[in-house]
Short mmCIF file of C-alpha atoms in Angstrom, two decimals:
data_model
loop_
_atom_site.label_atom_id
_atom_site.label_comp_id
_atom_site.label_asym_id
_atom_site.label_seq_id
_atom_site.Cartn_x
_atom_site.Cartn_y
_atom_site.Cartn_z
CA UNK A 1118 2.32 6.17 21.09
CA UNK A 1119 0.02 4.16 18.86
CA UNK A 1120 -3.41 4.24 20.56
CA UNK A 1121 -6.49 5.31 18.62
CA UNK A 1122 -9.27 3.22 20.18
CA UNK A 1123 -11.86 4.71 22.55
CA UNK A 1124 -10.50 4.17 26.05
CA UNK A 1125 -10.24 7.62 27.77
CA UNK A 1126 -7.39 6.80 30.13
CA UNK A 1127 -5.21 5.00 27.50
CA UNK A 1128 -5.80 7.80 24.96
CA UNK A 1129 -4.89 10.42 27.62
CA UNK A 1130 -1.79 8.55 28.45
CA UNK A 1131 -0.79 8.14 24.78
CA UNK A 1132 -1.20 11.89 24.27
CA UNK A 1133 0.76 12.75 27.36
CA UNK A 1134 3.59 10.49 26.28
CA UNK A 1135 3.55 12.05 22.81
CA UNK A 1136 3.61 15.54 24.23
CA UNK A 1137 6.61 14.71 26.47
CA UNK A 1138 8.48 13.28 23.42
CA UNK A 1139 7.85 16.39 21.37
CA UNK A 1140 5.06 14.90 19.24
CA UNK A 1141 2.67 17.65 20.10
CA UNK A 1142 0.92 17.55 16.68
CA UNK A 1143 0.06 13.85 17.18
CA UNK A 1144 -0.98 14.41 20.79
CA UNK A 1145 -3.40 17.32 19.80
CA UNK A 1146 -4.77 15.44 16.74
CA UNK A 1147 -5.73 12.45 18.84
CA UNK A 1148 -8.26 14.62 20.57
CA UNK A 1149 -9.57 16.25 17.40
CA UNK A 1150 -7.72 19.50 17.43
CA UNK A 1151 -7.42 19.65 13.60
CA UNK A 1152 -7.16 22.65 11.43
CA UNK A 1153 -8.48 22.40 7.82
CA UNK A 1154 -6.31 23.63 4.91
CA UNK A 1155 -7.29 26.95 3.24
CA UNK A 1156 -10.16 29.27 4.14
CA UNK A 1157 -13.01 28.40 1.94
CA UNK A 1158 -14.64 25.43 0.15
CA UNK A 1159 -16.33 22.21 1.26
CA UNK A 1160 -14.21 19.60 2.99
CA UNK A 1161 -13.69 15.89 2.29
CA UNK A 1162 -12.24 14.03 5.29
CA UNK A 1163 -10.11 10.97 4.10
CA UNK A 1164 -8.99 8.52 6.90
CA UNK A 1165 -6.13 6.17 5.88
CA UNK A 1166 -5.43 4.64 9.35
CA UNK A 1167 -2.02 2.92 9.55
CA UNK A 1168 -1.42 1.40 6.00
CA UNK A 1169 1.20 3.00 3.82
CA UNK A 1170 -0.61 1.70 0.66
CA UNK A 1171 -3.82 3.43 1.71
CA UNK A 1172 -1.99 6.74 2.39
CA UNK A 1173 -0.55 6.54 -1.18
CA UNK A 1174 -4.06 5.75 -2.56
CA UNK A 1175 -5.54 8.74 -0.72
CA UNK A 1176 -2.80 11.07 -2.11
CA UNK A 1177 -3.32 9.99 -5.65
CA UNK A 1178 -7.10 10.15 -5.42
CA UNK A 1179 -6.67 13.62 -3.89
CA UNK A 1180 -4.69 14.76 -6.88
CA UNK A 1181 -7.43 13.50 -9.28
CA UNK A 1182 -10.26 14.96 -7.26
CA UNK A 1183 -8.53 18.36 -7.14
CA UNK A 1184 -8.60 18.41 -11.02
CA UNK A 1185 -12.21 17.53 -11.14
CA UNK A 1186 -13.55 19.80 -8.36
CA UNK A 1187 -11.59 22.97 -7.86
CA UNK A 1188 -13.39 24.08 -4.75
CA UNK A 1189 -12.87 20.94 -2.66
CA UNK A 1190 -10.58 20.97 0.30
CA UNK A 1191 -9.25 17.57 1.40
CA UNK A 1192 -7.96 16.47 4.78
CA UNK A 1193 -6.28 13.07 4.99
CA UNK A 1194 -5.59 11.73 8.49
CA UNK A 1195 -3.55 8.79 9.49
CA UNK A 1196 -2.45 6.86 12.58
CA UNK A 1197 1.02 5.95 11.39
CA UNK A 1198 3.17 8.52 9.53
CA UNK A 1199 5.34 7.62 6.56
CA UNK A 1200 7.44 10.85 6.01
CA UNK A 1201 9.30 9.64 2.97
CA UNK A 1202 6.09 8.57 1.20
CA UNK A 1203 4.35 11.92 2.11
CA UNK A 1204 7.39 13.97 0.99
CA UNK A 1205 7.74 12.06 -2.27
CA UNK A 1206 4.07 11.90 -3.41
CA UNK A 1207 2.35 15.00 -2.00
CA UNK A 1208 4.35 17.40 -4.15
CA UNK A 1209 1.91 19.12 -6.41
CA UNK A 1210 -1.14 17.94 -4.52
CA UNK A 1211 -3.45 20.98 -4.44
CA UNK A 1212 -5.77 21.65 -1.44
CA UNK A 1213 -4.65 18.63 0.41
CA UNK A 1214 -3.78 18.84 4.14
CA UNK A 1215 -2.66 15.82 6.11
CA UNK A 1216 -1.63 14.80 9.59
CA UNK A 1217 -2.43 12.46 12.52
CA UNK A 1218 -6.13 11.84 13.18
CA UNK A 1219 -8.34 11.43 16.27
CA UNK A 1220 -8.81 8.50 18.49
CA UNK A 1221 -12.22 6.91 18.62
CA UNK A 1222 -13.35 8.49 21.82
CA UNK A 1223 -16.65 10.40 21.40
CA UNK A 1224 -15.15 13.66 22.52
CA UNK A 1225 -12.37 13.35 19.94
CA UNK A 1226 -14.48 12.48 16.97
CA UNK A 1227 -17.11 15.02 17.92
CA UNK A 1228 -14.53 17.77 18.02
CA UNK A 1229 -13.06 16.52 14.72
CA UNK A 1230 -16.38 16.66 12.91
CA UNK A 1231 -17.28 20.05 14.47
CA UNK A 1232 -14.08 21.59 13.36
CA UNK A 1233 -14.14 20.11 9.77
CA UNK A 1234 -17.87 19.97 9.05
CA UNK A 1235 -16.98 17.63 6.28
CA UNK A 1236 -19.21 17.30 3.17
CA UNK A 1237 -18.30 13.65 2.98
CA UNK A 1238 -16.12 11.03 4.77
CA UNK A 1239 -13.91 8.69 2.84
CA UNK A 1240 -12.37 5.63 4.52
CA UNK A 1241 -9.36 4.09 2.97
CA UNK A 1242 -8.57 0.42 3.78
CA UNK A 1243 -10.99 -0.24 6.60
CA UNK A 1244 -14.29 0.90 7.97
CA UNK A 1245 -14.33 3.66 10.72
CA UNK A 1246 -14.20 2.63 14.23
CA UNK A 1247 -17.60 2.37 16.09
CA UNK A 1248 -17.76 5.76 17.74
CA UNK A 1249 -16.92 7.61 14.64
CA UNK A 1250 -19.35 5.47 12.62
CA UNK A 1251 -22.02 6.43 15.11
CA UNK A 1252 -21.05 10.11 15.00
CA UNK A 1253 -21.19 10.11 11.21
CA UNK A 1254 -24.81 8.76 11.38
CA UNK A 1255 -25.82 11.38 13.97
CA UNK A 1256 -24.39 14.13 11.80
CA UNK A 1257 -25.98 12.74 8.66
CA UNK A 1258 -22.53 12.82 6.98
CA UNK A 1259 -22.45 10.37 4.03
CA UNK A 1260 -19.64 7.84 4.01
CA UNK A 1261 -17.67 6.31 1.11
CA UNK A 1262 -15.62 3.25 1.85
CA UNK A 1263 -12.71 2.24 -0.39
CA UNK A 1264 -10.77 -1.05 -0.35
CA UNK A 1265 -12.36 -1.81 3.05
CA UNK A 1266 -13.61 -5.05 4.49
CA UNK A 1267 -16.95 -4.71 6.36
CA UNK A 1268 -16.46 -3.95 10.02
CA UNK A 1269 -18.60 -4.61 13.03
CA UNK A 1270 -20.41 -1.30 12.54
CA UNK A 1271 -21.13 0.13 9.13
CA UNK A 1272 -21.58 4.00 8.96
CA UNK A 1273 -25.05 5.33 8.04
CA UNK A 1274 -25.67 7.02 5.77
CA UNK A 1275 -23.52 4.89 3.51
CA UNK A 1276 -23.17 6.35 0.08
CA UNK A 1277 -20.91 3.88 -1.63
CA UNK A 1278 -18.55 0.97 -1.02
CA UNK A 1279 -15.75 0.37 -3.57
CA UNK A 1280 -14.37 -3.13 -2.95
CA UNK A 1281 -10.79 -3.64 -4.23
CA UNK A 1282 -11.43 -7.21 -5.49
CA UNK A 1283 -14.04 -9.93 -5.77
CA UNK A 1284 -13.04 -11.46 -2.39
CA UNK A 1285 -13.75 -8.18 -0.63
CA UNK A 1286 -16.95 -7.71 -2.66
CA UNK A 1287 -18.02 -11.16 -1.37
CA UNK A 1288 -17.40 -10.15 2.14
CA UNK A 1289 -19.99 -7.34 1.83
CA UNK A 1290 -22.62 -9.70 0.53
CA UNK A 1291 -25.49 -10.05 2.93
CA UNK A 1292 -24.64 -6.96 5.02
CA UNK A 1293 -27.80 -5.29 3.94
CA UNK A 1294 -26.17 -2.52 1.97
CA UNK A 1295 -26.18 -4.12 -1.52
CA UNK A 1296 -27.25 -0.92 -3.28
CA UNK A 1297 -24.17 0.84 -2.03
CA UNK A 1298 -21.68 -1.82 -3.05
CA UNK A 1299 -20.01 -0.98 -6.32
CA UNK A 1300 -18.31 -3.31 -8.75
CA UNK A 1301 -14.77 -4.30 -7.51
CA UNK A 1302 -12.00 -1.97 -8.65
CA UNK A 1303 -8.41 -1.37 -7.52
CA UNK A 1304 -7.42 2.20 -8.34
CA UNK A 1305 -3.92 1.48 -7.10
CA UNK A 1306 -3.14 -0.05 -10.53
CA UNK A 1307 -3.37 3.44 -12.11
CA UNK A 1308 -0.27 4.70 -10.32
CA UNK A 1309 1.81 1.53 -10.41
CA UNK A 1310 4.90 2.18 -12.56
CA UNK A 1311 4.41 -0.10 -15.51
CA UNK A 1312 7.23 0.96 -17.87
CA UNK A 1313 10.67 0.85 -16.36
CA UNK A 1314 14.12 1.68 -17.87
CA UNK A 1315 15.77 -1.71 -18.13
CA UNK A 1316 19.38 -0.54 -17.38
CA UNK A 1317 19.30 -1.58 -13.64
CA UNK A 1318 20.24 -5.15 -14.40
CA UNK A 1319 23.37 -4.15 -16.35
CA UNK A 1320 24.42 -1.47 -13.87
CA UNK A 1321 24.18 -3.73 -10.73
CA UNK A 1322 25.61 -6.94 -12.35
CA UNK A 1323 27.88 -5.43 -14.97
CA UNK A 1324 26.12 -7.20 -17.86
CA UNK A 1325 22.66 -7.28 -19.60
CA UNK A 1326 22.61 -10.99 -18.86
CA UNK A 1327 23.05 -10.65 -15.11
CA UNK A 1328 21.01 -12.97 -12.97
CA UNK A 1329 19.05 -11.08 -10.24
CA UNK A 1330 16.75 -12.87 -7.75
CA UNK A 1331 14.47 -11.09 -5.22
CA UNK A 1332 12.80 -12.36 -2.00
CA UNK A 1333 10.61 -10.03 -0.02
CA UNK A 1334 9.05 -10.11 3.47
CA UNK A 1335 11.72 -11.94 5.60
CA UNK A 1336 11.48 -11.83 9.38
CA UNK A 1337 14.45 -11.62 11.72
CA UNK A 1338 14.77 -15.41 12.09
CA UNK A 1339 14.90 -16.11 8.35
CA UNK A 1340 17.94 -14.18 7.14
CA UNK A 1341 20.47 -16.85 8.22
CA UNK A 1342 18.52 -19.62 6.47
CA UNK A 1343 18.32 -17.65 3.20
CA UNK A 1344 22.08 -16.78 3.33
CA UNK A 1345 23.02 -20.42 3.93
CA UNK A 1346 20.78 -21.72 1.18
CA UNK A 1347 22.07 -19.13 -1.21
CA UNK A 1348 25.74 -19.95 -0.56
CA UNK A 1349 24.93 -23.69 -1.24
CA UNK A 1350 23.05 -22.92 -4.49
CA UNK A 1351 24.62 -22.99 -7.92
CA UNK A 1352 22.85 -19.63 -8.54
CA UNK A 1353 25.44 -18.16 -6.13
CA UNK A 1354 28.26 -18.33 -8.73
CA UNK A 1355 26.57 -16.05 -11.29
CA UNK A 1356 23.73 -14.23 -9.57
CA UNK A 1357 22.88 -11.58 -7.13
CA UNK A 1358 20.36 -12.08 -4.27
CA UNK A 1359 18.23 -9.18 -3.11
CA UNK A 1360 16.46 -9.69 0.20
CA UNK A 1361 13.96 -7.48 2.02
CA UNK A 1362 12.55 -7.75 5.48
CA UNK A 1363 12.79 -6.75 9.12
CA UNK A 1364 15.97 -6.77 11.24
CA UNK A 1365 18.40 -7.23 8.29
CA UNK A 1366 21.91 -8.25 9.42
CA UNK A 1367 24.22 -5.25 9.72
CA UNK A 1368 27.06 -6.83 7.62
CA UNK A 1369 25.09 -6.94 4.42
CA UNK A 1370 25.27 -4.13 1.94
CA UNK A 1371 22.20 -1.89 1.53
CA UNK A 1372 20.74 -1.04 -1.83
CA UNK A 1373 20.23 2.57 -0.70
CA UNK A 1374 24.05 2.77 -0.27
CA UNK A 1375 24.87 1.23 -3.63
CA UNK A 1376 27.37 3.45 -5.63
CA UNK A 1377 26.20 2.55 -9.18
CA UNK A 1378 29.07 0.13 -9.63
CA UNK A 1379 28.72 -3.60 -10.60
CA UNK A 1380 28.55 -5.95 -7.56
CA UNK A 1381 30.43 -9.25 -7.36
CA UNK A 1382 28.53 -12.44 -8.17
CA UNK A 1383 27.08 -14.00 -5.08
CA UNK A 1384 26.43 -10.81 -3.28
CA UNK A 1385 23.39 -10.67 -1.00
CA UNK A 1386 21.88 -7.12 -0.97
CA UNK A 1387 19.37 -5.74 1.48
CA UNK A 1388 16.48 -3.84 -0.27
CA UNK A 1389 15.87 -1.09 2.21
CA UNK A 1390 13.91 1.43 0.14
CA UNK A 1391 10.73 0.86 -1.78
CA UNK A 1392 11.87 3.23 -4.49
CA UNK A 1393 13.73 0.26 -5.98
CA UNK A 1394 10.56 -1.85 -6.38
CA UNK A 1395 9.89 -0.92 -10.02
CA UNK A 1396 13.51 -1.59 -11.04
CA UNK A 1397 13.68 -4.92 -9.24
CA UNK A 1398 10.27 -6.03 -10.49
CA UNK A 1399 11.46 -5.49 -14.11
CA UNK A 1400 15.03 -6.81 -13.66
CA UNK A 1401 14.82 -9.79 -11.42
CA UNK A 1402 14.67 -13.27 -12.93
CA UNK A 1403 12.04 -14.33 -10.46
CA UNK A 1404 10.43 -12.90 -7.19
CA UNK A 1405 9.41 -14.67 -4.03
CA UNK A 1406 6.87 -12.95 -1.80
CA UNK A 1407 6.85 -13.99 1.86
CA UNK A 1408 4.50 -11.08 2.57
CA UNK A 1409 3.38 -8.45 0.17
CA UNK A 1410 0.92 -5.64 0.16
CA UNK A 1411 -1.48 -5.38 -2.69
CA UNK A 1412 0.36 -2.36 -4.09
CA UNK A 1413 3.74 -4.23 -4.13
CA UNK A 1414 1.96 -7.19 -5.75
CA UNK A 1415 0.77 -5.05 -8.63
CA UNK A 1416 4.26 -3.67 -9.11
CA UNK A 1417 5.61 -7.23 -9.39
CA UNK A 1418 2.76 -8.26 -11.65
CA UNK A 1419 3.64 -5.24 -13.96
CA UNK A 1420 7.29 -6.36 -14.06
CA UNK A 1421 6.33 -9.64 -15.86
CA UNK A 1422 8.47 -11.81 -13.66
CA UNK A 1423 7.74 -15.38 -12.46
CA UNK A 1424 6.34 -15.23 -8.83
CA UNK A 1425 6.17 -17.66 -5.95
CA UNK A 1426 4.58 -17.02 -2.61
CA UNK A 1427 4.72 -18.27 0.86
CA UNK A 1428 1.63 -19.96 2.27
CA UNK A 1429 -0.87 -17.59 3.58
CA UNK A 1430 -0.13 -14.71 1.12
CA UNK A 1431 -3.43 -13.26 -0.29
CA UNK A 1432 -2.84 -12.76 -3.94
CA UNK A 1433 -4.25 -9.94 -6.05
CA UNK A 1434 -6.87 -11.21 -8.62
CA UNK A 1435 -6.35 -14.69 -7.31
CA UNK A 1436 -9.56 -15.88 -9.07
CA UNK A 1437 -8.02 -14.96 -12.43
CA UNK A 1438 -4.87 -17.05 -11.92
CA UNK A 1439 -4.30 -20.62 -13.17
CA UNK A 1440 -3.39 -22.93 -10.43
CA UNK A 1441 0.16 -23.50 -11.67
CA UNK A 1442 1.04 -19.84 -12.46
CA UNK A 1443 2.18 -18.99 -8.89
CA UNK A 1444 3.68 -21.69 -6.75
CA UNK A 1445 3.35 -21.77 -2.95
CA UNK A 1446 6.79 -22.41 -1.37
CA UNK A 1447 8.18 -21.76 2.07
CA UNK A 1448 11.82 -23.14 2.52
CA UNK A 1449 14.63 -21.13 1.00
CA UNK A 1450 16.27 -24.29 -0.50
CA UNK A 1451 12.88 -25.10 -2.27
CA UNK A 1452 12.62 -21.62 -3.59
CA UNK A 1453 16.13 -21.53 -4.92
CA UNK A 1454 15.54 -24.93 -6.50
CA UNK A 1455 12.48 -23.59 -8.16
CA UNK A 1456 14.53 -20.54 -9.46
CA UNK A 1457 17.15 -22.84 -10.75
CA UNK A 1458 14.45 -24.79 -12.72
CA UNK A 1459 13.09 -21.54 -14.11
CA UNK A 1460 16.51 -20.59 -15.36
CA UNK A 1461 16.66 -23.83 -17.23
CA UNK A 1462 13.17 -23.38 -18.80
CA UNK A 1463 13.07 -19.86 -20.28
CA UNK A 1464 9.71 -20.47 -22.02
CA UNK A 1465 7.99 -21.55 -18.74
CA UNK A 1466 9.46 -18.52 -16.93
CA UNK A 1467 8.22 -16.15 -19.64
CA UNK A 1468 4.76 -17.70 -19.66
CA UNK A 1469 4.49 -17.31 -15.83
CA UNK A 1470 5.45 -13.69 -16.07
CA UNK A 1471 3.28 -12.88 -18.96
CA UNK A 1472 0.23 -14.24 -17.15
CA UNK A 1473 0.45 -11.87 -14.23
CA UNK A 1474 1.34 -8.91 -16.42
CA UNK A 1475 -1.86 -9.54 -18.43
CA UNK A 1476 -3.89 -9.50 -15.34
CA UNK A 1477 -2.24 -6.25 -14.21
CA UNK A 1478 -3.10 -4.57 -17.53
CA UNK A 1479 -6.69 -5.87 -17.38
CA UNK A 1480 -7.12 -4.45 -13.89
CA UNK A 1481 -5.48 -1.18 -14.88
CA UNK A 1482 -7.75 -0.66 -17.91
CA UNK A 1483 -10.69 -1.52 -15.67
CA UNK A 1484 -9.69 1.08 -13.03
CA UNK A 1485 -9.05 3.68 -15.80
CA UNK A 1486 -12.62 3.11 -17.01
CA UNK A 1487 -14.01 3.47 -13.42
CA UNK A 1488 -12.12 6.51 -12.29
CA UNK A 1489 -14.29 9.06 -14.20
CA UNK A 1490 -17.32 7.42 -12.53
CA UNK A 1491 -15.82 8.01 -9.08
CA UNK A 1492 -14.81 11.54 -9.99
CA UNK A 1493 -18.29 12.35 -11.31
CA UNK A 1494 -19.62 11.26 -7.81
CA UNK A 1495 -17.24 13.72 -6.28
CA UNK A 1496 -18.27 16.43 -8.66
CA UNK A 1497 -22.01 15.86 -7.96
CA UNK A 1498 -21.59 16.19 -4.12
#
């Protein structure tokens, strides 16, 4: 059950449902019954809510903090679990415990803070909910907010805010906490895979010149339109189309089941595992993002591929992009036509890809310069 607000009856109902379904850890954690890892050392509580990107950010920051401060124990809580992500990326993470977190009922957050007695609270991706924000204030527990838009209630004392971009920094303007707001930085660029073995294109298409195209973020109603447009496109005769989204048709092959043999031209493949993002970002001729998390966007930027987006997608480092670098398109036929034009203009395609790659490396260098500053803050706690 996904309920983490402050309603007593709904939270009790959610925990009862979880317990009946065997999710006792989630049921207990919703009411603050958390155990800290290890026996000694101060505790940092990191809250990553329901966003997979922010869980990954928390894990990577925890690894860096463990190197800087050897006595610090870290607890990362979340409201949605991503088992594959946790299994893949927590290996080697020292003094990090993780699990479901509390709901925002005063009893739950009070018990959580009593059991952890955290040295600091670090919110990843959003501000804490109102009851927790108030409890942090009463307990005089300093809060650090990372990659978070300002919420209705800002925790006090507020030690620092690390906006992920200029847009988010602007949202904090006028909130009366200007001294705490730091220069924008996106630490996610530091663990984006920037150098990828280029053999994926040859393996999947049978040739180094294979034409791969990737569209990400389809909903259930859009698969048929993409398949029809692809079958009618001249790209069908020589290329492979990779599609990712919800409710993929059962008759399409899955990339996770690919047997490392070349696929016939015209094949439509479902991207069903994010471990393929780096390879696709480097090998695709072009990428269309119908939806995309900031972390996926950095991966595509690093791949140096031409990008188009659907209306409403919020781009990383949008203020640094020229107006004609990334086109806004919606209809599959339009997008395939754009890809066909890029195939015929290699120089334009390269220039579009190079523009986003330069921005990625600028942001990565900036994050690398800022990380020691953040780690020094942790050391000084």
